Amino acid sequence: MSKKQDSIDQNKQASVSARAVLWRGIRGRCPSCGHEKIFESYLKQGESCSNCQEDIGRFRADDGPAWLTILVIGHIVAPFITDHVNLQWTLLCSLATTGGSISWQDQDATDRAKKQKQELANKLKQTFGLSEDPVPWNEGEKAYKARFVIKAADNVLRQLTG
């Protein structure tokens, strides 16, 4: 490359503000001219801009786009998709903190909890191929009693119960 070309490249880079470069990058455009897209496909970065011939391939994104996708889908969208499961997790937390039983006197034994108990039991039966109710009513103790043991580290239980 000639000294003249180096001088032109340096002047071109100096004329573009950092703010403009960031905005162009966020929009997926060439950081130098802003005209062409820098991605050939969703996560595949192009090698150079067809408009200004800027060497885009030297700016490696590595895992950045994939990480951002996982961040958005996994942490922002997923809770909206799986919010119905949280009620059953609340029931599992209650079973874990009470030693595997919920009695009629417990505040957790509301109609809503009973419905969630039935849904949880159905999912456990389906998942593990069980034929019997995994959380049946125990007449002697007047409580729903889990047929399984929930083990968690003390710090996990403290986090779950506040």
Short mmCIF file of N, CA and C in Angstrom, two decimals:
data_model
loop_
_atom_site.label_atom_id
_atom_site.label_comp_id
_atom_site.label_asym_id
_atom_site.label_seq_id
_atom_site.Cartn_x
_atom_site.Cartn_y
_atom_site.Cartn_z
N MET A 1 0.84 -1.17 0.00
CA MET A 1 0.00 0.00 0.00
C MET A 1 0.89 1.24 0.00
N SER A 2 0.49 2.26 -0.74
CA SER A 2 1.30 3.48 -0.84
C SER A 2 1.09 4.38 0.36
N LYS A 3 2.01 5.35 0.52
CA LYS A 3 1.89 6.31 1.61
C LYS A 3 0.64 7.15 1.43
N LYS A 4 0.31 7.45 0.17
CA LYS A 4 -0.89 8.25 -0.11
C LYS A 4 -2.14 7.49 0.35
N GLN A 5 -2.21 6.20 0.03
CA GLN A 5 -3.36 5.39 0.44
C GLN A 5 -3.45 5.30 1.96
N ASP A 6 -2.29 5.13 2.66
CA ASP A 6 -2.28 5.12 4.12
C ASP A 6 -2.81 6.42 4.68
N SER A 7 -2.42 7.52 4.08
CA SER A 7 -2.87 8.84 4.52
C SER A 7 -4.37 9.00 4.35
N ILE A 8 -4.90 8.52 3.22
CA ILE A 8 -6.34 8.59 2.96
C ILE A 8 -7.09 7.74 3.99
N ASP A 9 -6.58 6.51 4.26
CA ASP A 9 -7.22 5.64 5.24
C ASP A 9 -7.23 6.27 6.62
N GLN A 10 -6.13 6.89 7.03
CA GLN A 10 -6.06 7.53 8.34
C GLN A 10 -7.02 8.71 8.43
N ASN A 11 -7.12 9.51 7.36
CA ASN A 11 -8.06 10.63 7.35
C ASN A 11 -9.50 10.14 7.41
N LYS A 12 -9.77 9.05 6.68
CA LYS A 12 -11.12 8.49 6.67
C LYS A 12 -11.49 8.00 8.07
N GLN A 13 -10.58 7.31 8.75
CA GLN A 13 -10.84 6.81 10.09
C GLN A 13 -10.99 7.94 11.09
N ALA A 14 -10.20 9.00 10.93
CA ALA A 14 -10.27 10.12 11.86
C ALA A 14 -11.57 10.88 11.72
N SER A 15 -12.16 10.87 10.51
CA SER A 15 -13.39 11.63 10.28
C SER A 15 -14.63 10.95 10.85
N VAL A 16 -14.54 9.67 11.17
CA VAL A 16 -15.68 8.93 11.71
C VAL A 16 -15.58 8.91 13.23
N SER A 17 -16.61 9.41 13.89
CA SER A 17 -16.59 9.46 15.36
C SER A 17 -16.84 8.07 15.95
N ALA A 18 -16.40 7.90 17.16
CA ALA A 18 -16.61 6.62 17.85
C ALA A 18 -18.10 6.34 18.00
N ARG A 19 -18.88 7.37 18.24
CA ARG A 19 -20.34 7.21 18.38
C ARG A 19 -20.95 6.69 17.09
N ALA A 20 -20.50 7.25 15.96
CA ALA A 20 -21.02 6.80 14.66
C ALA A 20 -20.63 5.35 14.39
N VAL A 21 -19.40 5.00 14.73
CA VAL A 21 -18.93 3.63 14.52
C VAL A 21 -19.77 2.65 15.36
N LEU A 22 -20.02 2.99 16.62
CA LEU A 22 -20.83 2.13 17.48
C LEU A 22 -22.26 2.00 16.95
N TRP A 23 -22.85 3.10 16.55
CA TRP A 23 -24.22 3.07 16.03
C TRP A 23 -24.30 2.22 14.77
N ARG A 24 -23.31 2.37 13.89
CA ARG A 24 -23.29 1.56 12.67
C ARG A 24 -23.13 0.08 13.01
N GLY A 25 -22.28 -0.21 13.98
CA GLY A 25 -22.09 -1.60 14.38
C GLY A 25 -23.35 -2.22 14.96
N ILE A 26 -24.07 -1.45 15.77
CA ILE A 26 -25.32 -1.93 16.36
C ILE A 26 -26.34 -2.23 15.26
N ARG A 27 -26.34 -1.41 14.23
CA ARG A 27 -27.27 -1.61 13.11
C ARG A 27 -26.78 -2.67 12.12
N GLY A 28 -25.56 -3.20 12.35
CA GLY A 28 -25.03 -4.23 11.47
C GLY A 28 -24.48 -3.68 10.17
N ARG A 29 -24.06 -2.44 10.18
CA ARG A 29 -23.52 -1.79 8.98
C ARG A 29 -22.01 -1.65 9.07
N CYS A 30 -21.39 -1.34 7.95
CA CYS A 30 -19.94 -1.14 7.89
C CYS A 30 -19.55 0.00 8.83
N PRO A 31 -18.57 -0.20 9.71
CA PRO A 31 -18.19 0.86 10.64
C PRO A 31 -17.54 2.06 9.95
N SER A 32 -17.02 1.85 8.75
CA SER A 32 -16.32 2.93 8.05
C SER A 32 -17.28 3.81 7.25
N CYS A 33 -18.09 3.19 6.38
CA CYS A 33 -18.98 3.99 5.52
C CYS A 33 -20.44 3.93 5.95
N GLY A 34 -20.85 2.87 6.63
CA GLY A 34 -22.22 2.75 7.09
C GLY A 34 -23.21 2.31 6.04
N HIS A 35 -22.74 1.96 4.85
CA HIS A 35 -23.66 1.62 3.77
C HIS A 35 -24.00 0.14 3.67
N GLU A 36 -23.02 -0.71 3.78
CA GLU A 36 -23.24 -2.13 3.55
C GLU A 36 -23.37 -2.90 4.86
N LYS A 37 -24.12 -3.99 4.80
CA LYS A 37 -24.24 -4.86 5.97
C LYS A 37 -22.93 -5.62 6.16
N ILE A 38 -22.57 -5.83 7.43
CA ILE A 38 -21.30 -6.52 7.72
C ILE A 38 -21.48 -8.02 7.95
N PHE A 39 -22.72 -8.50 7.96
CA PHE A 39 -22.96 -9.92 8.16
C PHE A 39 -23.46 -10.55 6.87
N GLU A 40 -22.87 -11.69 6.52
CA GLU A 40 -23.32 -12.43 5.35
C GLU A 40 -24.60 -13.21 5.66
N SER A 41 -24.70 -13.68 6.87
CA SER A 41 -25.91 -14.35 7.35
C SER A 41 -26.07 -13.98 8.82
N TYR A 42 -26.99 -14.65 9.52
CA TYR A 42 -27.33 -14.24 10.88
C TYR A 42 -26.12 -14.08 11.79
N LEU A 43 -25.24 -15.06 11.85
CA LEU A 43 -24.07 -14.98 12.73
C LEU A 43 -22.74 -15.04 11.97
N LYS A 44 -22.76 -14.97 10.64
CA LYS A 44 -21.53 -15.03 9.85
C LYS A 44 -21.14 -13.65 9.38
N GLN A 45 -19.99 -13.21 9.86
CA GLN A 45 -19.47 -11.89 9.53
C GLN A 45 -18.80 -11.91 8.16
N GLY A 46 -18.99 -10.84 7.37
CA GLY A 46 -18.33 -10.72 6.07
C GLY A 46 -16.86 -10.39 6.23
N GLU A 47 -16.12 -10.51 5.12
CA GLU A 47 -14.68 -10.22 5.15
C GLU A 47 -14.38 -8.76 4.87
N SER A 48 -15.12 -8.15 3.93
CA SER A 48 -14.87 -6.74 3.60
C SER A 48 -16.15 -6.09 3.11
N CYS A 49 -16.17 -4.76 3.19
CA CYS A 49 -17.33 -3.98 2.74
C CYS A 49 -17.23 -3.85 1.22
N SER A 50 -18.31 -4.15 0.51
CA SER A 50 -18.29 -4.04 -0.95
C SER A 50 -18.35 -2.59 -1.42
N ASN A 51 -18.72 -1.69 -0.53
CA ASN A 51 -18.80 -0.27 -0.89
C ASN A 51 -17.46 0.45 -0.74
N CYS A 52 -16.81 0.31 0.42
CA CYS A 52 -15.56 1.05 0.68
C CYS A 52 -14.35 0.13 0.82
N GLN A 53 -14.53 -1.17 0.68
CA GLN A 53 -13.48 -2.17 0.79
C GLN A 53 -12.80 -2.19 2.17
N GLU A 54 -13.49 -1.72 3.19
CA GLU A 54 -12.96 -1.79 4.57
C GLU A 54 -12.81 -3.26 4.95
N ASP A 55 -11.68 -3.61 5.54
CA ASP A 55 -11.41 -4.98 5.97
C ASP A 55 -12.16 -5.26 7.27
N ILE A 56 -13.39 -5.73 7.14
CA ILE A 56 -14.24 -5.99 8.31
C ILE A 56 -13.81 -7.27 9.02
N GLY A 57 -13.22 -8.20 8.29
CA GLY A 57 -12.80 -9.48 8.85
C GLY A 57 -11.79 -9.35 9.97
N ARG A 58 -11.09 -8.22 10.06
CA ARG A 58 -10.09 -8.06 11.12
C ARG A 58 -10.74 -7.80 12.48
N PHE A 59 -12.00 -7.39 12.50
CA PHE A 59 -12.72 -7.16 13.76
C PHE A 59 -13.49 -8.43 14.10
N ARG A 60 -12.92 -9.30 14.88
CA ARG A 60 -13.53 -10.58 15.19
C ARG A 60 -14.60 -10.44 16.26
N ALA A 61 -15.75 -10.96 15.99
CA ALA A 61 -16.85 -10.95 16.96
C ALA A 61 -16.79 -12.19 17.85
N ASP A 62 -16.15 -13.25 17.38
CA ASP A 62 -16.05 -14.52 18.10
C ASP A 62 -17.42 -14.96 18.60
N ASP A 63 -17.60 -15.10 19.91
CA ASP A 63 -18.85 -15.61 20.45
C ASP A 63 -19.84 -14.50 20.80
N GLY A 64 -19.52 -13.27 20.50
CA GLY A 64 -20.38 -12.14 20.87
C GLY A 64 -21.81 -12.26 20.37
N PRO A 65 -22.04 -12.46 19.05
CA PRO A 65 -23.42 -12.57 18.56
C PRO A 65 -24.18 -13.75 19.16
N ALA A 66 -23.51 -14.89 19.29
CA ALA A 66 -24.19 -16.05 19.89
C ALA A 66 -24.52 -15.79 21.35
N TRP A 67 -23.59 -15.16 22.06
CA TRP A 67 -23.82 -14.83 23.47
C TRP A 67 -25.01 -13.88 23.61
N LEU A 68 -25.07 -12.87 22.76
CA LEU A 68 -26.17 -11.90 22.82
C LEU A 68 -27.50 -12.59 22.53
N THR A 69 -27.51 -13.50 21.56
CA THR A 69 -28.73 -14.23 21.24
C THR A 69 -29.19 -15.05 22.44
N ILE A 70 -28.27 -15.76 23.08
CA ILE A 70 -28.62 -16.56 24.26
C ILE A 70 -29.10 -15.67 25.40
N LEU A 71 -28.45 -14.53 25.57
CA LEU A 71 -28.85 -13.58 26.61
C LEU A 71 -30.29 -13.14 26.41
N VAL A 72 -30.61 -12.73 25.20
CA VAL A 72 -31.96 -12.23 24.92
C VAL A 72 -32.99 -13.33 25.03
N ILE A 73 -32.76 -14.45 24.37
CA ILE A 73 -33.73 -15.54 24.38
C ILE A 73 -33.82 -16.19 25.76
N GLY A 74 -32.68 -16.50 26.35
CA GLY A 74 -32.66 -17.24 27.60
C GLY A 74 -33.06 -16.45 28.83
N HIS A 75 -32.77 -15.16 28.85
CA HIS A 75 -33.01 -14.40 30.07
C HIS A 75 -34.15 -13.40 29.96
N ILE A 76 -34.55 -13.07 28.77
CA ILE A 76 -35.63 -12.10 28.62
C ILE A 76 -36.90 -12.76 28.10
N VAL A 77 -36.78 -13.60 27.08
CA VAL A 77 -37.95 -14.22 26.46
C VAL A 77 -38.41 -15.45 27.24
N ALA A 78 -37.49 -16.28 27.71
CA ALA A 78 -37.85 -17.55 28.37
C ALA A 78 -38.79 -17.39 29.56
N PRO A 79 -38.62 -16.41 30.45
CA PRO A 79 -39.57 -16.30 31.56
C PRO A 79 -41.01 -16.08 31.10
N PHE A 80 -41.21 -15.43 29.95
CA PHE A 80 -42.56 -15.23 29.45
C PHE A 80 -43.15 -16.52 28.90
N ILE A 81 -42.29 -17.40 28.42
CA ILE A 81 -42.74 -18.67 27.87
C ILE A 81 -43.02 -19.68 28.97
N THR A 82 -42.23 -19.66 30.03
CA THR A 82 -42.30 -20.71 31.05
C THR A 82 -42.87 -20.23 32.39
N ASP A 83 -43.64 -19.15 32.40
CA ASP A 83 -44.13 -18.64 33.69
C ASP A 83 -45.09 -19.59 34.38
N HIS A 84 -45.77 -20.47 33.64
CA HIS A 84 -46.69 -21.42 34.27
C HIS A 84 -45.96 -22.45 35.13
N VAL A 85 -44.69 -22.71 34.85
CA VAL A 85 -43.92 -23.69 35.62
C VAL A 85 -43.58 -23.14 37.00
N ASN A 86 -43.45 -21.83 37.13
CA ASN A 86 -43.03 -21.23 38.38
C ASN A 86 -43.95 -21.58 39.55
N LEU A 87 -45.23 -21.72 39.30
CA LEU A 87 -46.16 -22.08 40.37
C LEU A 87 -45.85 -23.48 40.91
N GLN A 88 -45.47 -24.38 40.03
CA GLN A 88 -45.13 -25.73 40.47
C GLN A 88 -43.78 -25.74 41.18
N TRP A 89 -42.87 -24.86 40.76
CA TRP A 89 -41.60 -24.74 41.48
C TRP A 89 -41.84 -24.22 42.89
N THR A 90 -42.82 -23.34 43.05
CA THR A 90 -43.17 -22.86 44.38
C THR A 90 -43.63 -24.02 45.26
N LEU A 91 -44.43 -24.90 44.69
CA LEU A 91 -44.89 -26.08 45.43
C LEU A 91 -43.71 -26.99 45.79
N LEU A 92 -42.79 -27.20 44.85
CA LEU A 92 -41.61 -28.01 45.16
C LEU A 92 -40.78 -27.37 46.26
N CYS A 93 -40.66 -26.05 46.25
CA CYS A 93 -39.92 -25.34 47.32
C CYS A 93 -40.62 -25.56 48.66
N SER A 94 -41.95 -25.49 48.65
CA SER A 94 -42.70 -25.72 49.88
C SER A 94 -42.48 -27.13 50.40
N LEU A 95 -42.50 -28.11 49.49
CA LEU A 95 -42.24 -29.49 49.90
C LEU A 95 -40.83 -29.65 50.44
N ALA A 96 -39.87 -28.96 49.84
CA ALA A 96 -38.48 -29.06 50.29
C ALA A 96 -38.30 -28.45 51.68
N THR A 97 -38.95 -27.33 51.93
CA THR A 97 -38.76 -26.66 53.22
C THR A 97 -39.56 -27.30 54.35
N THR A 98 -40.61 -28.05 54.03
CA THR A 98 -41.42 -28.67 55.08
C THR A 98 -41.11 -30.15 55.27
N GLY A 99 -40.05 -30.62 54.65
CA GLY A 99 -39.69 -32.03 54.81
C GLY A 99 -40.54 -32.96 53.97
N GLY A 100 -41.15 -32.46 52.92
CA GLY A 100 -41.90 -33.30 52.00
C GLY A 100 -43.38 -33.41 52.26
N SER A 101 -43.94 -32.55 53.12
CA SER A 101 -45.39 -32.62 53.35
C SER A 101 -46.00 -31.23 53.43
N ILE A 102 -47.24 -31.16 52.98
CA ILE A 102 -48.02 -29.93 53.11
C ILE A 102 -49.35 -30.32 53.73
N SER A 103 -49.63 -29.79 54.90
CA SER A 103 -50.88 -30.16 55.60
C SER A 103 -51.96 -29.13 55.30
N TRP A 104 -53.19 -29.47 55.72
CA TRP A 104 -54.31 -28.55 55.52
C TRP A 104 -54.11 -27.26 56.30
N GLN A 105 -53.37 -27.31 57.38
CA GLN A 105 -53.17 -26.12 58.18
C GLN A 105 -52.12 -25.17 57.57
N ASP A 106 -51.29 -25.68 56.69
CA ASP A 106 -50.27 -24.83 56.08
C ASP A 106 -50.90 -23.79 55.17
N GLN A 107 -50.28 -22.62 55.11
CA GLN A 107 -50.78 -21.57 54.23
C GLN A 107 -50.58 -21.96 52.77
N ASP A 108 -49.68 -22.91 52.51
CA ASP A 108 -49.43 -23.34 51.14
C ASP A 108 -50.52 -24.27 50.62
N ALA A 109 -51.43 -24.71 51.47
CA ALA A 109 -52.46 -25.66 51.07
C ALA A 109 -53.72 -24.95 50.57
N THR A 110 -53.56 -23.94 49.76
CA THR A 110 -54.70 -23.24 49.18
C THR A 110 -55.22 -24.03 47.98
N ASP A 111 -56.37 -23.61 47.47
CA ASP A 111 -56.92 -24.28 46.29
C ASP A 111 -55.95 -24.20 45.11
N ARG A 112 -55.29 -23.07 44.99
CA ARG A 112 -54.32 -22.90 43.91
C ARG A 112 -53.18 -23.91 44.06
N ALA A 113 -52.71 -24.09 45.28
CA ALA A 113 -51.62 -25.05 45.53
C ALA A 113 -52.10 -26.47 45.25
N LYS A 114 -53.35 -26.77 45.59
CA LYS A 114 -53.88 -28.11 45.33
C LYS A 114 -53.95 -28.38 43.83
N LYS A 115 -54.34 -27.37 43.07
CA LYS A 115 -54.39 -27.52 41.62
C LYS A 115 -52.97 -27.71 41.08
N GLN A 116 -52.04 -26.91 41.57
CA GLN A 116 -50.66 -27.03 41.13
C GLN A 116 -50.06 -28.37 41.56
N LYS A 117 -50.48 -28.86 42.72
CA LYS A 117 -50.01 -30.16 43.20
C LYS A 117 -50.44 -31.24 42.21
N GLN A 118 -51.68 -31.15 41.74
CA GLN A 118 -52.18 -32.14 40.79
C GLN A 118 -51.43 -32.05 39.46
N GLU A 119 -51.19 -30.81 38.99
CA GLU A 119 -50.44 -30.64 37.74
C GLU A 119 -49.00 -31.13 37.89
N LEU A 120 -48.38 -30.82 39.02
CA LEU A 120 -47.02 -31.29 39.28
C LEU A 120 -46.99 -32.81 39.32
N ALA A 121 -47.96 -33.42 40.01
CA ALA A 121 -48.02 -34.88 40.10
C ALA A 121 -48.15 -35.50 38.70
N ASN A 122 -48.99 -34.91 37.86
CA ASN A 122 -49.17 -35.42 36.50
C ASN A 122 -47.87 -35.32 35.70
N LYS A 123 -47.17 -34.19 35.83
CA LYS A 123 -45.90 -34.03 35.10
C LYS A 123 -44.83 -34.99 35.62
N LEU A 124 -44.77 -35.18 36.94
CA LEU A 124 -43.80 -36.12 37.50
C LEU A 124 -44.11 -37.55 37.04
N LYS A 125 -45.40 -37.90 37.02
CA LYS A 125 -45.80 -39.23 36.57
C LYS A 125 -45.41 -39.44 35.11
N GLN A 126 -45.67 -38.43 34.29
CA GLN A 126 -45.35 -38.52 32.87
C GLN A 126 -43.83 -38.56 32.64
N THR A 127 -43.10 -37.71 33.34
CA THR A 127 -41.65 -37.63 33.15
C THR A 127 -40.93 -38.89 33.60
N PHE A 128 -41.31 -39.41 34.77
CA PHE A 128 -40.60 -40.55 35.34
C PHE A 128 -41.33 -41.88 35.13
N GLY A 129 -42.44 -41.87 34.40
CA GLY A 129 -43.17 -43.10 34.13
C GLY A 129 -43.78 -43.73 35.37
N LEU A 130 -44.27 -42.89 36.29
CA LEU A 130 -44.85 -43.38 37.54
C LEU A 130 -46.31 -43.76 37.32
N SER A 131 -46.76 -44.78 38.05
CA SER A 131 -48.16 -45.18 37.96
C SER A 131 -48.97 -44.62 39.12
N GLU A 132 -48.30 -44.35 40.25
CA GLU A 132 -48.99 -43.82 41.43
C GLU A 132 -48.71 -42.33 41.59
N ASP A 133 -49.57 -41.69 42.36
CA ASP A 133 -49.41 -40.26 42.66
C ASP A 133 -48.13 -40.05 43.48
N PRO A 134 -47.20 -39.21 43.00
CA PRO A 134 -45.95 -39.00 43.74
C PRO A 134 -46.12 -38.14 44.99
N VAL A 135 -47.25 -37.43 45.09
CA VAL A 135 -47.52 -36.60 46.28
C VAL A 135 -48.96 -36.89 46.72
N PRO A 136 -49.21 -38.09 47.30
CA PRO A 136 -50.58 -38.45 47.68
C PRO A 136 -50.99 -37.82 49.01
N TRP A 137 -52.29 -37.86 49.25
CA TRP A 137 -52.84 -37.40 50.53
C TRP A 137 -52.62 -38.50 51.56
N ASN A 138 -52.03 -38.14 52.69
CA ASN A 138 -51.80 -39.09 53.78
C ASN A 138 -52.85 -38.81 54.85
N GLU A 139 -53.81 -39.70 54.96
CA GLU A 139 -54.94 -39.49 55.87
C GLU A 139 -54.49 -39.43 57.33
N GLY A 140 -53.52 -40.25 57.71
CA GLY A 140 -53.04 -40.27 59.09
C GLY A 140 -52.41 -38.95 59.51
N GLU A 141 -51.67 -38.33 58.61
CA GLU A 141 -51.02 -37.05 58.92
C GLU A 141 -51.84 -35.84 58.47
N LYS A 142 -52.95 -36.10 57.78
CA LYS A 142 -53.79 -35.03 57.23
C LYS A 142 -52.93 -34.05 56.42
N ALA A 143 -52.14 -34.63 55.50
CA ALA A 143 -51.22 -33.80 54.71
C ALA A 143 -50.89 -34.51 53.40
N TYR A 144 -50.54 -33.71 52.40
CA TYR A 144 -49.95 -34.27 51.19
C TYR A 144 -48.52 -34.64 51.53
N LYS A 145 -48.13 -35.87 51.23
CA LYS A 145 -46.81 -36.35 51.60
C LYS A 145 -46.08 -36.83 50.35
N ALA A 146 -44.91 -36.26 50.08
CA ALA A 146 -44.13 -36.65 48.91
C ALA A 146 -43.55 -38.04 49.09
N ARG A 147 -43.60 -38.85 48.02
CA ARG A 147 -43.01 -40.19 48.04
C ARG A 147 -41.53 -40.13 47.66
N PHE A 148 -41.01 -38.95 47.49
CA PHE A 148 -39.62 -38.77 47.10
C PHE A 148 -38.99 -37.76 48.05
N VAL A 149 -37.67 -37.72 48.05
CA VAL A 149 -36.94 -36.81 48.92
C VAL A 149 -36.34 -35.71 48.06
N ILE A 150 -36.55 -34.49 48.48
CA ILE A 150 -35.95 -33.35 47.79
C ILE A 150 -34.74 -32.93 48.60
N LYS A 151 -33.58 -33.06 47.99
CA LYS A 151 -32.35 -32.67 48.68
C LYS A 151 -31.77 -31.45 47.99
N ALA A 152 -31.45 -30.47 48.80
CA ALA A 152 -30.80 -29.27 48.28
C ALA A 152 -29.80 -28.79 49.31
N ALA A 153 -28.78 -28.13 48.85
CA ALA A 153 -27.81 -27.55 49.77
C ALA A 153 -28.49 -26.48 50.59
N ASP A 154 -28.02 -26.27 51.81
CA ASP A 154 -28.63 -25.27 52.70
C ASP A 154 -28.67 -23.89 52.07
N ASN A 155 -27.61 -23.51 51.37
CA ASN A 155 -27.60 -22.18 50.77
C ASN A 155 -28.66 -22.05 49.67
N VAL A 156 -28.95 -23.13 48.96
CA VAL A 156 -30.00 -23.10 47.94
C VAL A 156 -31.36 -22.93 48.59
N LEU A 157 -31.62 -23.67 49.67
CA LEU A 157 -32.89 -23.53 50.37
C LEU A 157 -33.06 -22.13 50.94
N ARG A 158 -31.98 -21.54 51.45
CA ARG A 158 -32.07 -20.17 51.98
C ARG A 158 -32.42 -19.19 50.86
N GLN A 159 -31.85 -19.40 49.68
CA GLN A 159 -32.16 -18.53 48.55
C GLN A 159 -33.62 -18.69 48.13
N LEU A 160 -34.11 -19.92 48.13
CA LEU A 160 -35.48 -20.18 47.70
C LEU A 160 -36.51 -19.65 48.68
N THR A 161 -36.19 -19.71 49.95
CA THR A 161 -37.17 -19.32 50.97
C THR A 161 -36.97 -17.91 51.47
N GLY A 162 -35.96 -17.24 51.00
CA GLY A 162 -35.75 -15.83 51.37
C GLY A 162 -34.97 -15.74 52.57
#
